[in-house]
PDB file of N, CA and C in Angstrom:
ATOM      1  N   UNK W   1       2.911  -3.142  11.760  1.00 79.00           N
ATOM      2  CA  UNK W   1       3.071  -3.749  10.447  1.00 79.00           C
ATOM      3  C   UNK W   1       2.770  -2.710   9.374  1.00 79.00           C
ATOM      4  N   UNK W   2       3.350  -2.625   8.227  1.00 80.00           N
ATOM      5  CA  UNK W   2       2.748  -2.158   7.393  1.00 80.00           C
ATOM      6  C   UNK W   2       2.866  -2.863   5.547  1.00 80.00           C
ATOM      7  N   UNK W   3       1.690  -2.352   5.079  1.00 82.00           N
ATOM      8  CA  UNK W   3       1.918  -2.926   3.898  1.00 82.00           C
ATOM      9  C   UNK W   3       2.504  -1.950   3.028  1.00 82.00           C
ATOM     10  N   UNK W   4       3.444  -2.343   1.850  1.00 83.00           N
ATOM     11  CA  UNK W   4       4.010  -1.578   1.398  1.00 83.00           C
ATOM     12  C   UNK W   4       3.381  -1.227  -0.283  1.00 83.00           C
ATOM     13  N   UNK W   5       3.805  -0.090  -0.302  1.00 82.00           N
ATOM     14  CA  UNK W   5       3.591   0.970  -1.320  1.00 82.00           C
ATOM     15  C   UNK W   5       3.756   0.701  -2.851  1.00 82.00           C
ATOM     16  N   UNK W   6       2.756   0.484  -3.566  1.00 86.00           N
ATOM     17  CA  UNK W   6       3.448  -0.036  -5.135  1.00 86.00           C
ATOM     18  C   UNK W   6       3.994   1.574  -5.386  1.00 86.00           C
ATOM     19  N   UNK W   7       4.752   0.796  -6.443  1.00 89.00           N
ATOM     20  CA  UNK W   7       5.554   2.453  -6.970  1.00 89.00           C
ATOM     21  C   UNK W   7       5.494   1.667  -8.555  1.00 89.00           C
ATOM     22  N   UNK W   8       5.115   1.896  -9.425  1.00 90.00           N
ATOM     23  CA  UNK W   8       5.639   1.820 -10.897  1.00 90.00           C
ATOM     24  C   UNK W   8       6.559   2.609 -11.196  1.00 90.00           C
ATOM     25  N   UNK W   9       7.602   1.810 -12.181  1.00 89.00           N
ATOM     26  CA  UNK W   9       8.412   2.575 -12.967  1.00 89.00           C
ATOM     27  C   UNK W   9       8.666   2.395 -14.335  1.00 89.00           C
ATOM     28  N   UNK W  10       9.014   2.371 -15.301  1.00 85.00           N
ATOM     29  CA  UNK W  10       8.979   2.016 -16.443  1.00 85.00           C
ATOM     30  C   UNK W  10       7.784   0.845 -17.064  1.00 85.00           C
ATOM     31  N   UNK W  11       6.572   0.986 -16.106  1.00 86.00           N
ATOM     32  CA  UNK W  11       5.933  -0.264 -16.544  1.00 86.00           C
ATOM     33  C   UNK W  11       6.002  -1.524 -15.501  1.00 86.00           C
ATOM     34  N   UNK W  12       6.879  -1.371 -14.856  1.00 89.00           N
ATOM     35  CA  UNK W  12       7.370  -2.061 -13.678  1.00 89.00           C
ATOM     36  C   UNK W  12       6.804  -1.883 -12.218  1.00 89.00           C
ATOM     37  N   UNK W  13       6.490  -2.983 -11.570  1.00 90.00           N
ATOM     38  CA  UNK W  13       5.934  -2.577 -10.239  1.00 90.00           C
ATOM     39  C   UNK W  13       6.729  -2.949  -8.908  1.00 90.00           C
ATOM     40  N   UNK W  14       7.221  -2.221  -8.548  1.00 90.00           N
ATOM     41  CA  UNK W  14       8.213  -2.573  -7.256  1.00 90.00           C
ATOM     42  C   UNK W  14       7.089  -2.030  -5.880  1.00 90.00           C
ATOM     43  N   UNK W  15       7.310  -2.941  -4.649  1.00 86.00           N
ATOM     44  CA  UNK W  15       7.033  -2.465  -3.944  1.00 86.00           C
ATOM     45  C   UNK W  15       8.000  -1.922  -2.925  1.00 86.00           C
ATOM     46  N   UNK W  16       7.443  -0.768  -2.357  1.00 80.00           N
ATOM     47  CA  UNK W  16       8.372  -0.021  -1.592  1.00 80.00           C
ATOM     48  C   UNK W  16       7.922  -0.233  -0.060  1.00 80.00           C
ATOM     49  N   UNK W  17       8.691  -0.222   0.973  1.00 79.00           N
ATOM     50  CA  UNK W  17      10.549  -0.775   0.370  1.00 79.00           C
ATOM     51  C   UNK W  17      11.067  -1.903   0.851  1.00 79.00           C
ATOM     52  N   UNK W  18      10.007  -2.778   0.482  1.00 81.00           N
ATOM     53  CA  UNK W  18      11.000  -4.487   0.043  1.00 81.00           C
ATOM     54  C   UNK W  18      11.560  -4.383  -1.193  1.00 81.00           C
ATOM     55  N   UNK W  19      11.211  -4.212  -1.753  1.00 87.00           N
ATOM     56  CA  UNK W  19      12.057  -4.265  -3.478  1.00 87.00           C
ATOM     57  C   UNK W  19      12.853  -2.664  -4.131  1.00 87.00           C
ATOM     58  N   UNK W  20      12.063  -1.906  -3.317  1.00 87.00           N
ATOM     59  CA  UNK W  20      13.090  -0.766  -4.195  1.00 87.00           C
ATOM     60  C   UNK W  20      13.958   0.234  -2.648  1.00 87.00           C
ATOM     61  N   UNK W  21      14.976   0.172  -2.530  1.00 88.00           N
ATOM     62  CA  UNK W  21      15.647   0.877  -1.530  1.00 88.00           C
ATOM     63  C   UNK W  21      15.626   2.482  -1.958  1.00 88.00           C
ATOM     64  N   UNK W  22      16.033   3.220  -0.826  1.00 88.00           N
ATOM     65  CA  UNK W  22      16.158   4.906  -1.629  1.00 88.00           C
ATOM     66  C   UNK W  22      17.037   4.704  -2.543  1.00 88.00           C
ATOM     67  N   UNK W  23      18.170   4.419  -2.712  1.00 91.00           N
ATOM     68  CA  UNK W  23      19.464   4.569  -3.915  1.00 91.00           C
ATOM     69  C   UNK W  23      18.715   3.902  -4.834  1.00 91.00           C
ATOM     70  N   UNK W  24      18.012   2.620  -5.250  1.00 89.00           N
ATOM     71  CA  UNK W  24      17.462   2.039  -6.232  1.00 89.00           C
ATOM     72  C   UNK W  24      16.545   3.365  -7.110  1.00 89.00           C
ATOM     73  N   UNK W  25      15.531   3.400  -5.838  1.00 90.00           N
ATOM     74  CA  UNK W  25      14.627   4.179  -6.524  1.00 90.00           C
ATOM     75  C   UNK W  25      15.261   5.866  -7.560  1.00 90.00           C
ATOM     76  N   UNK W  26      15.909   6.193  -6.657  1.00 91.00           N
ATOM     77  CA  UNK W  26      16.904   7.212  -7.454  1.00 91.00           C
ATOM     78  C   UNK W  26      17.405   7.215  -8.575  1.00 91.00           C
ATOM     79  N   UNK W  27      18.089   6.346  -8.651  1.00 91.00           N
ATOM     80  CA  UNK W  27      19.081   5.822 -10.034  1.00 91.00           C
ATOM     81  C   UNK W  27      17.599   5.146 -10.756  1.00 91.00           C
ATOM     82  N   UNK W  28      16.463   4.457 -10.752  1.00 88.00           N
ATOM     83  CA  UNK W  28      15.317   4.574 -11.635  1.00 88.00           C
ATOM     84  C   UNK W  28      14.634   6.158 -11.973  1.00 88.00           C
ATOM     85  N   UNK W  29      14.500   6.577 -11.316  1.00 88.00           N
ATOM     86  CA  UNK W  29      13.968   7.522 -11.722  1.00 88.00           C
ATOM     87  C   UNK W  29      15.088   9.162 -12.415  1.00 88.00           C
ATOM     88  N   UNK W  30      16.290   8.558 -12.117  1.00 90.00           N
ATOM     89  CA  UNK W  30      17.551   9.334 -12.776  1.00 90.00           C
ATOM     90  C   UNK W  30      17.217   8.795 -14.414  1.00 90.00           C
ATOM     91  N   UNK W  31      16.859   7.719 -14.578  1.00 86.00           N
ATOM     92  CA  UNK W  31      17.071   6.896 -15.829  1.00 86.00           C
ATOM     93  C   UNK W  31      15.943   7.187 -16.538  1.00 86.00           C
ATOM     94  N   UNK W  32      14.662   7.654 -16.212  1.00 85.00           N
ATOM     95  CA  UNK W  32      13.647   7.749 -16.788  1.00 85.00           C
ATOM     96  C   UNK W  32      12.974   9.012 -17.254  1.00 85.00           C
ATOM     97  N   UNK W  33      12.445   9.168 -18.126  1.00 87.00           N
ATOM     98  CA  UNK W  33      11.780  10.029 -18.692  1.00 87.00           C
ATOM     99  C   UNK W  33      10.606  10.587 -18.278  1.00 87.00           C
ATOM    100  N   UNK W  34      10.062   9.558 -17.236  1.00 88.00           N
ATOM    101  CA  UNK W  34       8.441   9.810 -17.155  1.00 88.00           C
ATOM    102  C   UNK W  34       8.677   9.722 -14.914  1.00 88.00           C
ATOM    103  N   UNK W  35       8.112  10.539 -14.363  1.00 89.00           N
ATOM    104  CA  UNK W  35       8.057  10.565 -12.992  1.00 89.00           C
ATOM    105  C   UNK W  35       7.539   9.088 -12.644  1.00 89.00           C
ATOM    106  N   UNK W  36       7.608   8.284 -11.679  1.00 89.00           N
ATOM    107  CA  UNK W  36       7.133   7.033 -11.117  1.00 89.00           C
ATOM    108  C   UNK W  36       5.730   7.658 -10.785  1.00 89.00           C
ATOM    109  N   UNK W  37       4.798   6.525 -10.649  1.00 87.00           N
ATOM    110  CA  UNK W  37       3.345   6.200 -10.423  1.00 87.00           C
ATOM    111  C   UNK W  37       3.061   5.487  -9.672  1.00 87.00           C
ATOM    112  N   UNK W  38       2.172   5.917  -8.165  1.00 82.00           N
ATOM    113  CA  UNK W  38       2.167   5.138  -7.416  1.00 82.00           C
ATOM    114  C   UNK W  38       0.670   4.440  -7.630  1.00 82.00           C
ATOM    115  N   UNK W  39       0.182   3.310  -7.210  1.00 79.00           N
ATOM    116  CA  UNK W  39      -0.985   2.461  -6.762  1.00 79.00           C
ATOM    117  C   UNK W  39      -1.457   2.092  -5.391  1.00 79.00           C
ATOM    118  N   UNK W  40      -2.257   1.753  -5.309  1.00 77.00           N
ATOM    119  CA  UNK W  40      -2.876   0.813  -3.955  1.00 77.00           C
ATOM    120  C   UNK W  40      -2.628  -0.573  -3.971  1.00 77.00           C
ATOM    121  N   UNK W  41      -1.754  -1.130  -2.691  1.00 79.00           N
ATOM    122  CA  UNK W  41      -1.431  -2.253  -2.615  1.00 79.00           C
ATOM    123  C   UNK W  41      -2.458  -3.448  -2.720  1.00 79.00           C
ATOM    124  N   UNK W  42      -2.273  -4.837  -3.663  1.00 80.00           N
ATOM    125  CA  UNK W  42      -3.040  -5.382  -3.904  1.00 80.00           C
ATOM    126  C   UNK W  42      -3.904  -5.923  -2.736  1.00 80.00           C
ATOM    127  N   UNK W  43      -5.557  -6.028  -2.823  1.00 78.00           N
ATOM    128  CA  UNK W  43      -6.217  -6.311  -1.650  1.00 78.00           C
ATOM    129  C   UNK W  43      -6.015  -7.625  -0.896  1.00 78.00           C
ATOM    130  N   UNK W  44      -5.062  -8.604  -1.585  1.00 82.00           N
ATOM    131  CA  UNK W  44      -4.945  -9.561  -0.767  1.00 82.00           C
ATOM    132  C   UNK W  44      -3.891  -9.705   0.293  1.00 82.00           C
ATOM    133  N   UNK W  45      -3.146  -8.176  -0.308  1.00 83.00           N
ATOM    134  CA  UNK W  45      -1.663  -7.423   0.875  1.00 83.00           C
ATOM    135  C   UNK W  45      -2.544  -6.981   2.010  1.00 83.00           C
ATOM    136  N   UNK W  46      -3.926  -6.637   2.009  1.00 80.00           N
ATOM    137  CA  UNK W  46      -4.792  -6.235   2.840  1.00 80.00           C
ATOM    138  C   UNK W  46      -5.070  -7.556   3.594  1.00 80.00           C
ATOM    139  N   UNK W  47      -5.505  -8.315   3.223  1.00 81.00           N
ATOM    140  CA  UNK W  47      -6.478  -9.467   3.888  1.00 81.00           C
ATOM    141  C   UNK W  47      -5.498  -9.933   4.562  1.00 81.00           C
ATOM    142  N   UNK W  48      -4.121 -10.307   4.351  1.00 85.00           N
ATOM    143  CA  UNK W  48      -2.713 -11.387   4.622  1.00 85.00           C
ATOM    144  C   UNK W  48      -2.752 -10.370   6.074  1.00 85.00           C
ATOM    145  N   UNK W  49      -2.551  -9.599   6.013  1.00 85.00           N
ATOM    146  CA  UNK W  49      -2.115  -8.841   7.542  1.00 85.00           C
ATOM    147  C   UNK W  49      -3.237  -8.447   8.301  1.00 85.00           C
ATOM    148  N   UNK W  50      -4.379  -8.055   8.101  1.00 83.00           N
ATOM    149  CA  UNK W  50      -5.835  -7.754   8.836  1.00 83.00           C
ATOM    150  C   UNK W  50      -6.263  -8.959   9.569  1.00 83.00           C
ATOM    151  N   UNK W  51      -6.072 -10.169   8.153  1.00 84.00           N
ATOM    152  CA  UNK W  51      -7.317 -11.433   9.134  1.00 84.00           C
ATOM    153  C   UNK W  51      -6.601 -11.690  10.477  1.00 84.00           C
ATOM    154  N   UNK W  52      -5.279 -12.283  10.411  1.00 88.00           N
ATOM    155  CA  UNK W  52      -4.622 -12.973  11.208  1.00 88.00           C
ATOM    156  C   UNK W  52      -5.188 -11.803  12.654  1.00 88.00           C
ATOM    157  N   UNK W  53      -4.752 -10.889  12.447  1.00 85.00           N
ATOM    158  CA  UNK W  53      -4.937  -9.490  13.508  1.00 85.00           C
ATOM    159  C   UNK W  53      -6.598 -10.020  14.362  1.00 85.00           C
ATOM    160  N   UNK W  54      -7.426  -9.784  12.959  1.00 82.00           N
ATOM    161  CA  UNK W  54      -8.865  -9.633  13.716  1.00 82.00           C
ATOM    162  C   UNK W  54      -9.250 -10.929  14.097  1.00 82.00           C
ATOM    163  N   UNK W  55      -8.632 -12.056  13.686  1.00 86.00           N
ATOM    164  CA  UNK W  55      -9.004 -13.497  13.980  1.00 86.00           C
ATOM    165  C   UNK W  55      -8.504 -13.072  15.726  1.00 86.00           C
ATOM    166  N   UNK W  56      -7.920 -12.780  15.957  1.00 89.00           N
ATOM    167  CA  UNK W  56      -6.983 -12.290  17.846  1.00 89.00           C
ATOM    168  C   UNK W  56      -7.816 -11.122  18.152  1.00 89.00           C
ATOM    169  N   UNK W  57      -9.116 -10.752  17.791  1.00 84.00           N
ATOM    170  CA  UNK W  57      -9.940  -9.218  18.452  1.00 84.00           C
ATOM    171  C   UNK W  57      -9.229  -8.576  18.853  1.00 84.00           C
ATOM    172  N   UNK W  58      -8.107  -8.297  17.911  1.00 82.00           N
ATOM    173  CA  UNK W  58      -7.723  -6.870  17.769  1.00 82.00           C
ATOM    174  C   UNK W  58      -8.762  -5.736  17.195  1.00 82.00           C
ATOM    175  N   UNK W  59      -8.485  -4.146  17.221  1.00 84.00           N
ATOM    176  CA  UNK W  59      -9.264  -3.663  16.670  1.00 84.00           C
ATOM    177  C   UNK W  59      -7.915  -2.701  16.259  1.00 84.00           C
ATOM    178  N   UNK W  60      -8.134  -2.651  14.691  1.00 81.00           N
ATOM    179  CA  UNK W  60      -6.904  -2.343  13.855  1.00 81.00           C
ATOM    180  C   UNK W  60      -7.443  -0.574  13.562  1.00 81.00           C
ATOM    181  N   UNK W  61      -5.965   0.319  13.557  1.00 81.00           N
ATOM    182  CA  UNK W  61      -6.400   1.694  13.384  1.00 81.00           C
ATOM    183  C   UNK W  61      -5.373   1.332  11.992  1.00 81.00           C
ATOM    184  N   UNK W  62      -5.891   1.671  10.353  1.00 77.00           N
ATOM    185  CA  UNK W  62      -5.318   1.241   9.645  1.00 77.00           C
ATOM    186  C   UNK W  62      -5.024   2.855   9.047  1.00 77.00           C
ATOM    187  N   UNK W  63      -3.615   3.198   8.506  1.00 78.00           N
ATOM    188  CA  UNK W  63      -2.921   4.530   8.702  1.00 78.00           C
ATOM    189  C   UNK W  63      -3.120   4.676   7.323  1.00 78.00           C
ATOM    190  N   UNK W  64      -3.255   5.812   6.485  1.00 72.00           N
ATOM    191  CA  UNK W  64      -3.080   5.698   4.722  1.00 72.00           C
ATOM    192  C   UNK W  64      -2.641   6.949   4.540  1.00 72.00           C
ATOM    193  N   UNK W  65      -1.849   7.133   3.703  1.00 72.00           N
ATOM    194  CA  UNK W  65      -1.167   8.269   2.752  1.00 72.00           C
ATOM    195  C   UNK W  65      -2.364   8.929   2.134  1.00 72.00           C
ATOM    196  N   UNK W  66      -2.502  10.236   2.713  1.00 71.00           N
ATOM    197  CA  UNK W  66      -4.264  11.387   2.091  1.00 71.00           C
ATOM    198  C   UNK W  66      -4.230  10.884   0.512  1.00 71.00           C
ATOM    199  N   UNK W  67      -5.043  10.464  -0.163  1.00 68.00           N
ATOM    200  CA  UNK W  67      -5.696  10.308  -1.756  1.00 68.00           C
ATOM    201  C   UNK W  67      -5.444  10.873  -2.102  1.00 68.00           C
ATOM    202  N   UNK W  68      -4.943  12.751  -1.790  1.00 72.00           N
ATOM    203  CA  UNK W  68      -4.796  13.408  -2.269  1.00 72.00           C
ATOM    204  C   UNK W  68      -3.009  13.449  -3.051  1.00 72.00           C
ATOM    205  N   UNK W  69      -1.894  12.611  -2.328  1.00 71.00           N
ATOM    206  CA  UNK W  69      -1.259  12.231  -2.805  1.00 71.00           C
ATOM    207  C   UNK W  69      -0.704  10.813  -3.580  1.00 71.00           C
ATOM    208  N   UNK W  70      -1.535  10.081  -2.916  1.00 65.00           N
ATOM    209  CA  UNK W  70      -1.549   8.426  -4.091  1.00 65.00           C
ATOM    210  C   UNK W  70      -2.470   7.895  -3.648  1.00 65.00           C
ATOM    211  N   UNK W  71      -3.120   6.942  -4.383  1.00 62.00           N
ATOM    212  CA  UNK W  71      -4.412   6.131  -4.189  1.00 62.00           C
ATOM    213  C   UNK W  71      -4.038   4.543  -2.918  1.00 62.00           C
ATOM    214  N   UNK W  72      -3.365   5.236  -2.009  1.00 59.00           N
ATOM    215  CA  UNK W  72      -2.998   3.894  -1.344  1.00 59.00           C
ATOM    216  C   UNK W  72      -4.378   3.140  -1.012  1.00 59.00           C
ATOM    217  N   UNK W  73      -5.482   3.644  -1.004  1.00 60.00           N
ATOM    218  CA  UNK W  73      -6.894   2.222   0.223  1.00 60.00           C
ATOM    219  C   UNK W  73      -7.231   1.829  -1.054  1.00 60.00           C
ATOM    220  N   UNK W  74      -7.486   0.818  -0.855  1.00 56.00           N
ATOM    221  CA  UNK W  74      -8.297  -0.076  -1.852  1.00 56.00           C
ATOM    222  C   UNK W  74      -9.551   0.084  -2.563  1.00 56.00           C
ATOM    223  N   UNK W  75     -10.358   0.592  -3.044  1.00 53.00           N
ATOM    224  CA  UNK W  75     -11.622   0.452  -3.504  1.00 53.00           C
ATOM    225  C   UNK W  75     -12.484   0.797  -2.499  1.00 53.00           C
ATOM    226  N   UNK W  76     -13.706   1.479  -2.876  1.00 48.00           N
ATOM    227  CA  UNK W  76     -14.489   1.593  -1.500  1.00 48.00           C
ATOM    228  C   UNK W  76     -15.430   0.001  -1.141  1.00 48.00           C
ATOM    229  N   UNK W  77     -15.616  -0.923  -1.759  1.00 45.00           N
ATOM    230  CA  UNK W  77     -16.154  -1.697  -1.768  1.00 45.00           C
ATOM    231  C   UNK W  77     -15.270  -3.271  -1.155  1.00 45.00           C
ATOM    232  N   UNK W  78     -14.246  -2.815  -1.043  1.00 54.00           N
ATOM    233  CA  UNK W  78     -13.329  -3.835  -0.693  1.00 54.00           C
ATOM    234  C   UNK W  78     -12.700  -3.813   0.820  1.00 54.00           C
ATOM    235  N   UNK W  79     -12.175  -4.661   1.487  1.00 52.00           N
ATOM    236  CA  UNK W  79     -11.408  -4.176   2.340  1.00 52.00           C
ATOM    237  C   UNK W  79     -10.411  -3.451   2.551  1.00 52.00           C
ATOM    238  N   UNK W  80     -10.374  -2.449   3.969  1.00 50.00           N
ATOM    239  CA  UNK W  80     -11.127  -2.849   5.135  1.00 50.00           C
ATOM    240  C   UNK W  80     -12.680  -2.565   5.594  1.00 50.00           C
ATOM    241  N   UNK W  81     -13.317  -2.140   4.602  1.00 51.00           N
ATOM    242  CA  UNK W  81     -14.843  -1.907   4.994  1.00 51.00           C
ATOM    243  C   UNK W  81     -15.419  -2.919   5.179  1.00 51.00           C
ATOM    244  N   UNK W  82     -15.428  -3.429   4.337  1.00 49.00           N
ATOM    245  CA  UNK W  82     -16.297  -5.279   4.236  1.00 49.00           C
ATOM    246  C   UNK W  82     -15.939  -5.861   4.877  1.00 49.00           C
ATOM    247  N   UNK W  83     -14.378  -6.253   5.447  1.00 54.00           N
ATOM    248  CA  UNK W  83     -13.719  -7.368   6.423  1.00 54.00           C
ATOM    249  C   UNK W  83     -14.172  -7.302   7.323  1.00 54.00           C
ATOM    250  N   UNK W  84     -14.047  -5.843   8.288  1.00 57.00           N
ATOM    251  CA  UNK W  84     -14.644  -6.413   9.931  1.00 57.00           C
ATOM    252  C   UNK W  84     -15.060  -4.603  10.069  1.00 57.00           C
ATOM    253  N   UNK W  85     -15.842  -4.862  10.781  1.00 64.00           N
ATOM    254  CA  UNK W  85     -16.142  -3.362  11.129  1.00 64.00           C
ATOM    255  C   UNK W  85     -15.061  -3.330  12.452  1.00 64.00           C
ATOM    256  N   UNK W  86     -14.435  -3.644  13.135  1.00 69.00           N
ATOM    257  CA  UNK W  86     -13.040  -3.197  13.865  1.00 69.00           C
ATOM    258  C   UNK W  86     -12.041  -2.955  13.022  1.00 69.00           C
ATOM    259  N   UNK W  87     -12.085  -2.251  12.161  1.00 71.00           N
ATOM    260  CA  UNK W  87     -10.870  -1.561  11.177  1.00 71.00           C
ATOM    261  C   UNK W  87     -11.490  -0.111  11.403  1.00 71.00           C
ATOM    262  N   UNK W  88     -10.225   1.073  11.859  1.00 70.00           N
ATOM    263  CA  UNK W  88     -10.533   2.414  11.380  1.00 70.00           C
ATOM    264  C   UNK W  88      -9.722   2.733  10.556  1.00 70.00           C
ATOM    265  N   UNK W  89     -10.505   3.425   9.685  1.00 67.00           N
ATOM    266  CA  UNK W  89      -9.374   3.859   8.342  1.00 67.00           C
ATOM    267  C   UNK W  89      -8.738   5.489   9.118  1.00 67.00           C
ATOM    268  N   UNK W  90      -7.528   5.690   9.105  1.00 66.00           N
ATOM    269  CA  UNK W  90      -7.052   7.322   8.848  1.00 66.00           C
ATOM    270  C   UNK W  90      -6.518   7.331   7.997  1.00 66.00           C
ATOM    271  N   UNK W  91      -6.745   8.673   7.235  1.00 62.00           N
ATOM    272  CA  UNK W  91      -6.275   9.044   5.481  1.00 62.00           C
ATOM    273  C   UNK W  91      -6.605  10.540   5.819  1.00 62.00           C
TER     274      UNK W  91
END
């Protein structure tokens, strides 16, 4: 599973890539003045796919794009730290 990627664009928040395809995103950012801005997907995009998982003792290896290129994990105070200690973060 994965959760997907906010991307801003003009003020606009698409997530990638349910809402913005490669050709979309192109032709936005052909149109714009200012490079797109990415975010960390909202924490309840976190909780919707983790609980169901850890409610079944799974133990989730949760994958992230390095900080050093977009802020994909959530807060340090939020999940997946707090949810279950069977979450490993790689970043």
């Amino acid at each position: 599973e994965m959760i997907p990627l906010c991307i801003n664009i003009h003020n606009q928040t698409y997530f990638h890539p349910l809402e913005l395809t490669p050709t979309h995103f192109i032709q936005k950012i052909k149109n714009s003045k200012q490079l797109p801005k990415t975010s960390h997907p909202p924490i309840p995009s976190f909780l919707q796919l983790y609980q169901p998982l850890l409610s079944q003792r799974y133990h989730l290896i949760s994958i992230h794009i390095t900080a050093r290129i977009t802020p994909t994990l959530p807060p340090p105070q939020t999940p997946p730290q707090i949810l279950e200690p069977n979450i490993t973060l790689v970043h």
